[in-house]
Amino acid sequence: MGADLDVDVAVIGSGLAGLRAAIEAARVGREKIVVGVFTKTQVMRSHSVSAEGGTAAVLYPEEGDSLQSHMYDTVKGSDFLADQDAVELFVKKAPEEILQLERWGMPWARRDDGKIAQRFFGGQSFPRACYAEDKVGFFEMSTLYDTALKYDNIHFYPEWAAVSLLVENGKFKGLVALELKTGKIHTVSAKAGVLATGGAGRLYSFATFGYSSTPDGLYIAYRAGAPLKDMEFVQFHPTGLVPSGILITEAARGEGGILTNANGERFMKRYAPEKMELAPRDIVSRAMYNEIAEGRGVEGPGGVKCLHLDLTVLGAEKIKKKLAGIREYCMRLAGIDPIDEPIPVRPVAHYYMGGVDTNIGGATAVKGLWAAGEVACVSINGANRLGSNSTTECLVWGAITGKAAAEHVLANHNQTTVNKSDAAAIEKHIYDELLGKAPKENPYDIRQELQTTMEQTCHIYREEKSLLQGIDAVRKIRQKLFRGVVDSSRYYNTNLMNVLEIEMMIEVAEVILISALNRKESRGAHARLDYPKRDDVNFLKHTLAYYTEDGPRIEYISPVITEYAPTERRY
Ligand SMILES: Cc1cc2nc3c(=O)[nH]c(=O)nc-3n(C[C@H](O)[C@H](O)[C@H](O)COP(=O)(O)OP(=O)(O)OC[C@H]3O[C@@H](n4cnc5c(N)ncnc54)[C@H](O)[C@@H]3O)c2cc1C
């Protein structure tokens, strides 16, 4: 008995990183390689579609920008935890990717001289975010999807959720996937894999992610023996629209929008006198938290304390041309028009700097398995990512890993042997333990409880006491009797998928909390009230969390420092 399906390269996830990897693998292996793209949602429902503000790259060195400057901004933004060799590779490859997308049809915004336009994002010394209105992700995804469809050696498997990776003697050999439409569990054999399942997503309730963004890929890689790196670093974006949490892009501040408190004061002048609203996200989010905590918040919808993002200073024309998407969100979801009124905002969970540990080539600890995009930690983002670097990272490491996976297949012709029995444990769990069994506790209440726990114990500021409470709460949540799905139907049983997601969320939440507890310093997005200073002597290190039955085992490795020794971050 073999696998249900054989492919050469299995790409798991179809966001920017997955699509870019699939195209590169198909291009390198044309005629010889079959690429399967397995994705939990429909392709164009991937979170990347909602990227708004821009994609960073140095395009005009003759006008004053430089690779060196992009590299330094990124390393400083990361609070010196990024691997500098990876950042150097990143800034070098970024311009190629912008031009490659252009050739594939990406409608980049233009300057008056016809060249690709760029705007400021936080922490940048030069405006280097390329954009398309404020819908950059939608246009990038459409461009990549159209391109991928031209390759007849790329096969899409939409609404196939990977539930486990198949690994034998440390080597990747395929995956087990749940086909949502039919409820069938498939074994897929593959000679190489690229994991591109995005970040940990909705572990928090006030978040910019869609409902389906959950840490599946992180969990299955962790269970397969790949360590998770730097998971304590969770990015809170300063401007989540109240009450929905929908993102108001940093480009709104890049275009000149300002943040004000209840006294109408531009409070950022007290926190980052030079960069003001365009300081990196960790700094702006902490400033906002402090303003609200010290009583200078404004009363937002539903009585929620928030601050004002004022775009009225930009004028109607600029807003309509460059920020049309967020204007629509504000009108539809908050009933205000940012041309006339300030937007109520507060910091919102938005991005995970951590991910599956990879080397500079995107290879994980599992041989034959690469990871790219938000699920991976290369690491160029260290303790804090700069806005507009993530979409670029997806493109750069999508291309690198797709190529590497294809070359691996070309060099290793033997198909791996996968048996139907490889899926036995998961089939038992899904068919015997979950389907048709009424849970004693409502899984959606459990999900909410988990999110509330993360909001309350591991948010912008953390301390030992809250983190210990969080760990205790997550362990209690794990014991709760939510594992069951009343509906025994196999067709589109979203309830079943949600229960599986909650199981994975619990494990990844535990990794985040334990990694945060162990890092007894403040660096980038990890701000400890009980250890307010950065401690380069003991913690200029990446955290690695390995799965064990008793919970994560933590180890540390040093970051790669080539050019820039750590200094104090001032903006
Ligand atoms: C609202 C918003 C706006 C943003 N704006 C910007 C911006 O302007 N600039 C910027 O640089 N960054 C931005 N970011 C960050 C950036 O968009 C993301 O980090 C990036 O798009 C992630 O892409 P990805 O390819 O790694 O994964 P995603 O786009 O998150 O896609 C994940 C994919 O994995 C699939 N998947 C998940 N689980 C499974 C499973 N179990 N089995 C199979 N498939 C699975 C999903 O179906 C999906 O296709 C933004 C993020 C958000 C949330």
XYZ file of C-alpha atoms and ligand atoms in Angstrom:
624
model
C 0.000 0.000 0.000
C 1.539 3.310 -1.058
C 0.531 6.881 -0.528
C -2.766 8.260 -1.827
C -0.837 10.823 -3.800
C 2.786 11.254 -4.884
C 4.382 14.605 -5.662
C 7.994 15.674 -5.927
C 7.822 18.936 -4.001
C 5.019 19.487 -1.507
C 4.430 23.161 -0.784
C 2.241 23.538 2.289
C 0.443 26.887 2.290
C -0.428 29.211 -0.572
C 0.308 32.707 0.738
C 3.073 34.817 -0.760
C 5.805 32.476 0.448
C 4.076 29.304 -0.739
C 3.183 30.628 -4.179
C 6.641 32.091 -4.711
C 8.210 28.772 -3.653
C 5.911 26.775 -5.943
C 6.762 28.919 -8.955
C 10.482 28.652 -8.317
C 10.388 24.891 -7.766
C 8.308 24.441 -10.924
C 10.611 26.703 -12.919
C 13.794 24.938 -11.789
C 12.296 21.487 -12.249
C 10.290 22.081 -15.410
C 9.412 18.818 -17.256
C 10.935 16.820 -14.411
C 9.214 17.877 -11.218
C 5.632 17.872 -10.035
C 4.838 20.482 -7.404
C 1.787 20.023 -5.202
C 0.469 23.057 -3.324
C -1.599 21.973 -0.313
C -3.526 24.723 1.366
C -6.153 24.902 4.072
C -8.105 27.734 2.477
C -8.759 28.680 -1.118
C -5.543 30.196 -2.514
C -6.829 33.760 -2.562
C -8.088 33.477 1.003
C -4.552 33.298 2.378
C -3.710 36.000 4.878
C -1.169 37.549 2.513
C -4.081 38.905 0.475
C -4.787 41.341 3.282
C -1.297 42.887 3.367
C -1.937 46.570 2.948
C 0.892 49.038 3.021
C 3.957 47.898 1.129
C 6.938 45.705 0.345
C 10.416 46.983 1.190
C 13.420 47.038 -1.120
C 16.147 49.461 -2.096
C 15.386 50.598 -5.641
C 17.166 53.913 -6.078
C 20.694 53.930 -4.656
C 21.427 56.886 -6.928
C 18.862 58.891 -4.953
C 20.467 58.230 -1.606
C 19.150 54.875 -0.396
C 21.542 51.933 0.001
C 21.569 48.215 0.789
C 23.719 49.070 3.768
C 21.031 51.392 5.097
C 18.265 48.796 4.614
C 20.452 46.271 6.388
C 21.234 48.582 9.303
C 17.611 49.705 9.729
C 16.521 46.051 9.815
C 19.206 44.991 12.305
C 18.547 47.984 14.563
C 14.805 47.402 14.271
C 15.386 43.789 15.356
C 17.074 45.064 18.532
C 20.244 43.389 17.225
C 18.907 39.855 17.430
C 18.576 39.312 13.657
C 21.152 37.132 11.927
C 23.126 39.686 9.995
C 24.240 37.329 7.220
C 20.571 36.600 6.540
C 19.688 40.301 6.583
C 22.467 40.994 4.101
C 21.157 38.315 1.755
C 17.635 39.675 2.229
C 18.432 43.259 1.260
C 20.438 42.071 -1.765
C 17.655 39.847 -3.093
C 14.783 42.226 -2.306
C 15.132 44.504 -5.370
C 15.233 41.472 -7.718
C 11.949 40.247 -6.298
C 10.241 43.620 -6.795
C 11.342 43.647 -10.437
C 10.449 39.987 -10.908
C 6.904 40.719 -9.725
C 6.809 43.709 -12.052
C 7.657 41.446 -15.004
C 4.895 39.073 -13.972
C 2.408 41.935 -14.088
C 2.334 43.524 -10.635
C 0.707 46.976 -10.880
C 3.134 48.847 -8.607
C 2.196 52.467 -7.881
C 4.231 54.907 -9.984
C 5.970 58.190 -9.430
C 5.460 61.083 -11.843
C 8.582 59.997 -13.734
C 7.034 56.559 -14.321
C 9.327 54.665 -11.939
C 8.027 52.451 -9.115
C 6.897 54.645 -6.211
C 8.000 54.085 -2.598
C 6.808 55.392 0.733
C 7.999 55.514 4.323
C 7.361 52.786 6.861
C 8.410 52.725 10.510
C 12.117 52.505 11.291
C 13.189 53.242 7.698
C 15.862 55.842 6.966
C 14.587 56.167 3.421
C 11.145 55.601 1.876
C 11.488 52.057 0.558
C 8.072 50.432 0.722
C 6.816 49.702 -2.812
C 3.035 49.671 -2.897
C -0.167 49.333 -4.895
C -2.785 51.598 -3.302
C -3.085 50.120 0.184
C -3.756 46.632 -1.133
C -0.260 45.412 -1.853
C -0.916 41.840 -0.736
C -3.981 41.434 -2.916
C -2.119 42.552 -6.032
C 0.979 40.501 -5.198
C -1.092 37.390 -4.583
C -3.066 37.848 -7.814
C 0.173 38.290 -9.727
C 1.764 35.177 -8.234
C -1.357 33.046 -8.566
C -1.779 34.022 -12.223
C 1.866 33.146 -12.787
C 1.626 29.817 -10.958
C -1.374 28.821 -13.074
C 0.801 29.073 -16.176
C 2.907 26.142 -14.972
C 1.270 22.838 -15.759
C 3.596 21.098 -13.298
C 2.017 22.945 -10.348
C -1.082 21.216 -8.969
C -3.245 22.946 -6.418
C -4.991 21.133 -3.576
C -7.140 23.875 -2.022
C -8.874 23.101 1.257
C -6.474 20.291 2.066
C -5.232 20.937 5.598
C -1.912 19.397 6.564
C -2.392 17.738 9.933
C 0.958 16.030 10.258
C 4.346 15.814 8.573
C 5.777 12.400 7.753
C 9.360 12.120 8.851
C 11.518 9.004 9.019
C 15.015 8.982 10.507
C 15.045 12.768 10.471
C 14.076 12.904 6.774
C 10.941 14.454 5.348
C 8.847 12.022 3.320
C 5.467 13.658 2.973
C 2.405 14.767 4.860
C -1.005 13.714 6.045
C -3.776 16.046 4.930
C -7.448 16.349 5.745
C -9.460 17.173 2.629
C -12.130 19.480 3.984
C -14.593 18.964 1.160
C -14.843 15.206 1.623
C -13.458 14.637 5.102
C -10.982 12.141 3.644
C -7.571 11.802 5.194
C -4.858 11.495 2.574
C -1.264 10.409 2.793
C 0.946 12.344 0.411
C 4.473 11.254 -0.385
C 6.977 13.920 -1.384
C 10.712 14.057 -1.941
C 10.970 17.580 -0.572
C 8.710 19.983 1.282
C 8.365 23.711 1.746
C 6.364 24.728 4.773
C 4.682 28.106 4.178
C 1.704 28.124 6.499
C 2.053 31.669 7.849
C 2.349 32.857 11.433
C 0.682 31.712 14.624
C -2.279 33.962 13.826
C -5.240 34.181 16.108
C -3.736 33.235 19.438
C -4.990 36.626 20.621
C -8.573 37.863 20.412
C -7.759 41.411 19.296
C -5.763 40.526 16.211
C -5.357 41.551 12.590
C -5.586 37.981 11.360
C -8.464 36.219 9.712
C -10.230 33.402 11.476
C -8.358 30.644 9.649
C -4.881 31.919 10.581
C -3.839 29.417 13.237
C -0.430 27.932 14.076
C -0.905 24.612 12.273
C 2.411 24.650 10.426
C 4.355 25.618 13.527
C 2.776 22.812 15.465
C 3.281 20.040 12.894
C 6.906 21.031 12.354
C 7.489 21.177 16.124
C 5.984 17.711 16.527
C 8.117 16.437 13.666
C 11.278 17.446 15.538
C 12.041 20.926 14.185
C 12.606 23.444 16.974
C 10.622 26.689 17.146
C 12.837 29.760 17.409
C 12.225 33.072 19.224
C 8.512 32.497 19.735
C 8.367 34.973 22.639
C 8.560 37.859 20.188
C 5.006 38.750 19.201
C 4.481 41.980 17.325
C 1.678 44.297 18.360
C 0.896 46.710 15.567
C 0.094 50.159 16.925
C -3.032 50.806 14.908
C -5.777 48.221 15.125
C -9.169 49.720 14.325
C -11.457 49.697 17.373
C -13.572 47.648 17.833
C -12.847 45.081 15.075
C -9.036 44.851 15.209
C -8.820 45.344 11.432
C -5.423 46.722 10.549
C -4.961 50.374 9.707
C -1.726 50.195 7.751
C 1.470 51.862 8.932
C 1.425 53.545 5.512
C -1.224 55.844 7.006
C 1.536 57.245 9.235
C 4.075 56.874 6.414
C 1.913 59.243 4.379
C 1.825 61.759 7.250
C -0.918 60.607 9.645
C -0.360 61.504 13.308
C -1.208 59.891 16.654
C -2.844 61.969 19.370
C -4.060 61.361 22.926
C -7.041 62.704 24.860
C -5.304 66.061 25.252
C -4.849 66.319 21.497
C -1.098 65.938 22.055
C 1.253 64.210 19.592
C 2.566 62.049 22.409
C 5.197 60.247 20.315
C 7.434 63.280 20.726
C 8.051 62.114 24.295
C 9.000 58.580 23.247
C 10.789 58.904 19.894
C 11.549 62.585 19.293
C 13.148 62.050 15.907
C 11.058 59.392 14.248
C 7.828 60.244 16.088
C 4.960 58.120 14.666
C 7.413 56.332 12.371
C 9.443 54.725 15.132
C 9.389 50.909 14.961
C 6.232 49.144 16.058
C 7.440 47.859 19.417
C 8.231 51.405 20.510
C 5.003 52.993 19.243
C 2.859 50.210 20.717
C 4.488 50.552 24.137
C 4.022 54.326 23.999
C 0.337 53.863 23.226
C -0.061 51.336 26.009
C 1.518 53.797 28.447
C -0.645 56.708 27.290
C -3.782 54.677 27.876
C -2.526 53.248 31.195
C -1.680 56.747 32.457
C -5.169 58.014 31.701
C -4.632 59.855 28.445
C -6.648 57.476 26.279
C -9.777 58.586 24.455
C -13.119 56.898 24.856
C -13.577 54.645 21.819
C -16.539 52.678 20.494
C -18.071 50.487 23.186
C -16.217 52.432 25.884
C -12.861 50.871 24.913
C -9.918 53.124 25.720
C -7.912 53.961 22.634
C -5.994 56.749 20.888
C -6.548 58.758 17.744
C -4.897 58.246 14.399
C -5.538 61.521 12.646
C -5.467 61.453 8.848
C -7.530 64.608 8.383
C -4.199 66.418 7.971
C -3.579 64.485 4.705
C -6.493 65.865 2.715
C -9.199 64.005 0.848
C -7.317 63.479 -2.390
C -4.332 61.695 -0.857
C -6.548 59.478 1.261
C -8.712 58.502 -1.705
C -5.721 57.757 -3.893
C -3.297 56.082 -1.517
C -5.342 54.828 1.432
C -8.648 53.921 -0.191
C -8.783 50.489 1.440
C -8.496 51.643 5.019
C -10.957 54.473 4.377
C -13.451 51.838 3.320
C -12.747 49.747 6.453
C -13.245 52.810 8.660
C -16.522 53.705 7.002
C -17.883 50.177 6.977
C -16.627 48.889 10.306
C -16.454 51.981 12.506
C -18.871 54.349 10.796
C -16.349 57.134 10.388
C -14.742 58.778 7.374
C -11.036 59.414 8.048
C -11.159 62.404 5.695
C -13.206 64.206 8.349
C -12.576 62.430 11.659
C -9.718 60.770 13.553
C -9.662 56.958 13.675
C -9.966 55.168 17.066
C -7.038 52.742 17.309
C -5.174 50.605 19.819
C -2.292 48.110 19.564
C -3.281 44.770 18.053
C -1.587 41.356 17.752
C -0.241 41.306 14.230
C 2.871 39.255 13.526
C 5.148 36.594 15.009
C 8.855 37.214 14.672
C 9.516 33.631 15.739
C 8.920 30.497 13.756
C 10.399 27.211 12.644
C 14.156 27.484 13.008
C 15.894 27.519 9.628
C 19.369 28.220 8.383
C 20.081 31.045 5.955
C 18.920 28.822 3.086
C 15.554 28.190 4.714
C 16.389 24.558 5.576
C 14.851 23.197 8.782
C 16.272 20.561 11.102
C 14.257 17.959 9.168
C 16.227 16.932 6.098
C 14.347 17.686 2.892
C 12.032 20.186 4.573
C 12.371 23.932 4.086
C 10.295 26.717 5.619
C 9.596 30.204 4.282
C 7.520 33.254 5.120
C 5.997 34.011 8.487
C 6.090 30.378 9.646
C 9.891 30.431 9.392
C 12.486 32.145 11.543
C 15.583 32.727 9.424
C 15.998 35.232 11.302
C 15.894 38.679 9.710
C 13.368 40.078 12.176
C 15.065 39.248 15.461
C 13.107 40.741 18.328
C 11.059 43.166 16.231
C 10.180 43.234 12.528
C 10.108 46.443 10.536
C 6.900 47.019 8.601
C 6.992 46.105 4.896
C 9.880 43.648 5.381
C 7.628 40.621 5.768
C 6.094 40.476 2.313
C 9.619 40.900 0.949
C 10.850 38.080 3.172
C 8.098 35.819 1.810
C 9.214 36.550 -1.750
C 12.945 36.231 -1.097
C 12.803 33.000 0.911
C 9.931 31.644 -1.144
C 12.263 31.790 -4.131
C 15.280 30.468 -2.219
C 13.462 27.504 -0.684
C 11.510 26.613 -3.831
C 14.768 26.406 -5.737
C 16.513 24.429 -3.009
C 13.640 21.947 -2.757
C 13.615 21.405 -6.533
C 17.374 20.923 -6.639
C 17.125 18.431 -3.794
C 14.586 16.435 -5.812
C 16.699 16.565 -8.973
C 19.644 15.210 -7.010
C 17.680 12.506 -5.133
C 15.483 10.552 -7.503
C 14.087 7.933 -5.160
C 10.467 8.374 -4.196
C 9.988 8.090 -0.478
C 7.799 5.266 0.718
C 4.727 6.370 2.522
C 2.079 3.961 3.703
C -1.549 4.425 4.436
C -0.700 3.248 7.953
C 1.338 6.432 8.446
C -1.992 8.187 8.873
C -3.359 5.646 11.348
C -2.885 7.696 14.508
C -4.535 10.754 13.003
C -7.380 8.759 11.492
C -8.026 7.248 14.892
C -7.997 10.673 16.544
C -10.308 12.254 13.969
C -12.696 9.407 13.205
C -12.836 7.654 16.570
C -12.149 10.356 19.134
C -13.613 13.510 17.605
C -16.269 12.963 14.940
C -19.751 12.378 16.244
C -18.678 12.700 19.895
C -20.345 15.518 21.783
C -17.728 17.534 23.660
C -18.446 18.211 27.324
C -17.160 21.756 26.965
C -17.785 24.032 24.014
C -14.604 24.225 21.903
C -15.350 27.840 20.965
C -15.453 28.818 24.625
C -12.100 27.081 25.041
C -10.674 28.960 22.078
C -11.898 32.226 23.575
C -10.435 31.307 26.950
C -7.070 30.616 25.360
C -7.100 33.928 23.505
C -8.100 35.818 26.637
C -5.300 34.102 28.541
C -2.762 35.265 25.962
C -4.207 38.813 25.971
C -3.983 38.992 29.755
C -0.696 37.256 30.450
C 1.577 37.652 27.438
C 0.786 40.976 25.810
C 2.906 44.081 25.135
C 4.257 43.971 28.689
C 4.992 40.723 30.498
C 6.351 39.714 33.884
C 7.087 36.490 35.688
C 3.851 36.457 37.636
C 1.594 36.899 34.611
C 3.581 34.450 32.496
C 3.378 31.768 35.184
C -0.366 32.366 35.387
C -0.543 32.038 31.613
C 1.338 28.743 31.598
C -0.853 27.379 34.349
C -4.005 28.485 32.525
C -2.902 26.966 29.211
C -2.110 23.648 30.906
C -5.554 23.638 32.492
C -7.119 24.468 29.123
C -5.305 21.478 27.608
C -7.078 19.209 30.126
C -10.545 20.538 29.340
C -13.078 18.301 27.667
C -13.522 20.168 24.398
C -12.313 17.382 22.134
C -15.366 16.343 20.226
C -17.583 17.344 17.313
C -21.288 16.659 17.586
C -21.699 16.625 13.826
C -20.424 13.352 12.399
C -20.665 14.481 8.779
C -17.415 14.295 6.875
C -18.259 16.980 4.311
C -16.942 20.459 5.063
C -16.907 19.782 8.755
C -15.432 23.121 9.770
C -16.227 22.307 13.357
C -13.794 19.404 13.145
C -11.103 21.602 11.610
C -11.597 24.157 14.374
C -11.150 21.555 17.110
C -7.920 20.386 15.486
C -6.790 24.023 15.285
C -7.515 24.614 18.958
C -5.402 21.600 19.905
C -2.509 23.059 17.934
C -3.050 26.572 19.309
C -2.726 25.311 22.877
C 0.678 23.747 22.223
C 2.088 26.791 20.441
C 0.719 29.150 23.106
C 2.631 27.136 25.682
C 5.851 27.521 23.681
C 5.367 31.300 23.492
C 4.719 31.613 27.229
C 7.639 29.425 28.268
C 10.030 31.120 25.852
C 8.876 34.488 27.252
C 9.265 33.352 30.856
C 12.814 32.210 30.232
C 13.948 35.400 28.524
C 14.731 37.535 31.549
C 15.394 40.791 29.726
C 13.544 43.299 27.539
C 14.380 43.293 23.862
C 12.314 44.472 20.903
C 8.735 43.336 21.246
C 9.477 41.358 24.421
C 9.076 43.921 27.224
C 9.442 42.485 30.735
C 8.310 44.737 33.567
C 10.551 42.797 35.946
C 13.593 42.919 33.643
C 13.232 46.272 31.890
C 16.738 46.347 30.387
C 18.255 44.554 27.437
C 20.855 42.070 28.657
C 23.360 41.345 25.900
C 25.614 39.370 28.226
C 23.055 36.675 28.904
C 20.390 37.050 26.228
C 21.913 38.138 22.959
C 20.650 34.734 21.895
C 17.932 33.022 19.927
C 15.591 30.804 21.898
C 15.021 27.303 20.537
C 12.051 25.283 21.813
C 12.053 21.530 21.178
C 9.002 19.373 21.617
C 9.035 16.884 24.476
C 6.165 15.064 26.119
C 6.692 17.149 29.251
C 6.504 20.471 27.443
C 9.064 22.480 25.485
C 12.763 22.043 26.191
C 14.559 25.379 25.796
C 18.020 25.889 24.343
C 19.820 28.988 23.127
C 22.050 29.762 20.147
C 23.934 32.935 19.316
C 22.798 35.181 16.475
C 25.158 35.808 13.552
C 26.697 39.238 13.980
C 28.822 40.402 11.060
C 28.850 44.183 10.819
C 26.863 45.826 13.548
C 27.675 45.381 17.220
C 24.649 46.011 19.431
C 24.142 49.602 20.548
C 21.320 51.350 22.331
C 18.304 51.861 20.088
C 17.215 55.472 19.808
C 14.719 56.915 17.342
C -3.728 42.615 7.907
C -2.276 42.430 7.614
C -1.603 43.376 6.855
C -0.253 43.218 6.576
N 0.386 44.162 5.816
C 1.693 43.967 5.487
C 2.373 44.878 4.613
O 1.806 45.849 4.115
N 3.674 44.631 4.338
C 4.338 43.561 4.836
O 5.510 43.370 4.512
N 3.710 42.679 5.655
C 2.408 42.853 5.973
N 1.791 41.948 6.801
C 2.489 40.723 7.168
C 2.508 39.782 5.964
O 1.378 40.028 5.169
C 2.521 38.323 6.376
O 3.546 38.084 7.290
C 2.736 37.447 5.148
O 1.823 37.773 4.123
C 2.625 35.985 5.505
O 2.645 35.248 4.317
P 2.889 33.692 4.320
O 3.044 33.309 2.888
O 3.968 33.342 5.247
O 1.557 33.062 4.901
P 0.011 33.470 4.812
O -0.288 34.472 3.769
O -0.420 33.752 6.193
O -0.630 32.139 4.291
C -0.643 30.956 5.050
C -1.054 29.868 4.118
O -0.939 28.623 4.778
C -2.110 27.891 4.585
N -2.260 26.988 5.732
C -2.388 27.285 7.028
N -2.519 26.172 7.757
C -2.450 25.135 6.894
C -2.541 23.737 7.017
N -2.742 23.142 8.197
N -2.448 22.975 5.904
C -2.285 23.552 4.673
N -2.201 24.880 4.506
C -2.286 25.648 5.602
C -3.219 28.894 4.446
O -4.302 28.360 3.744
C -2.490 29.978 3.638
O -2.516 29.679 2.276
C 0.438 42.101 7.086
C -0.233 41.153 7.835
C -1.565 41.324 8.120
C -2.233 40.297 8.983
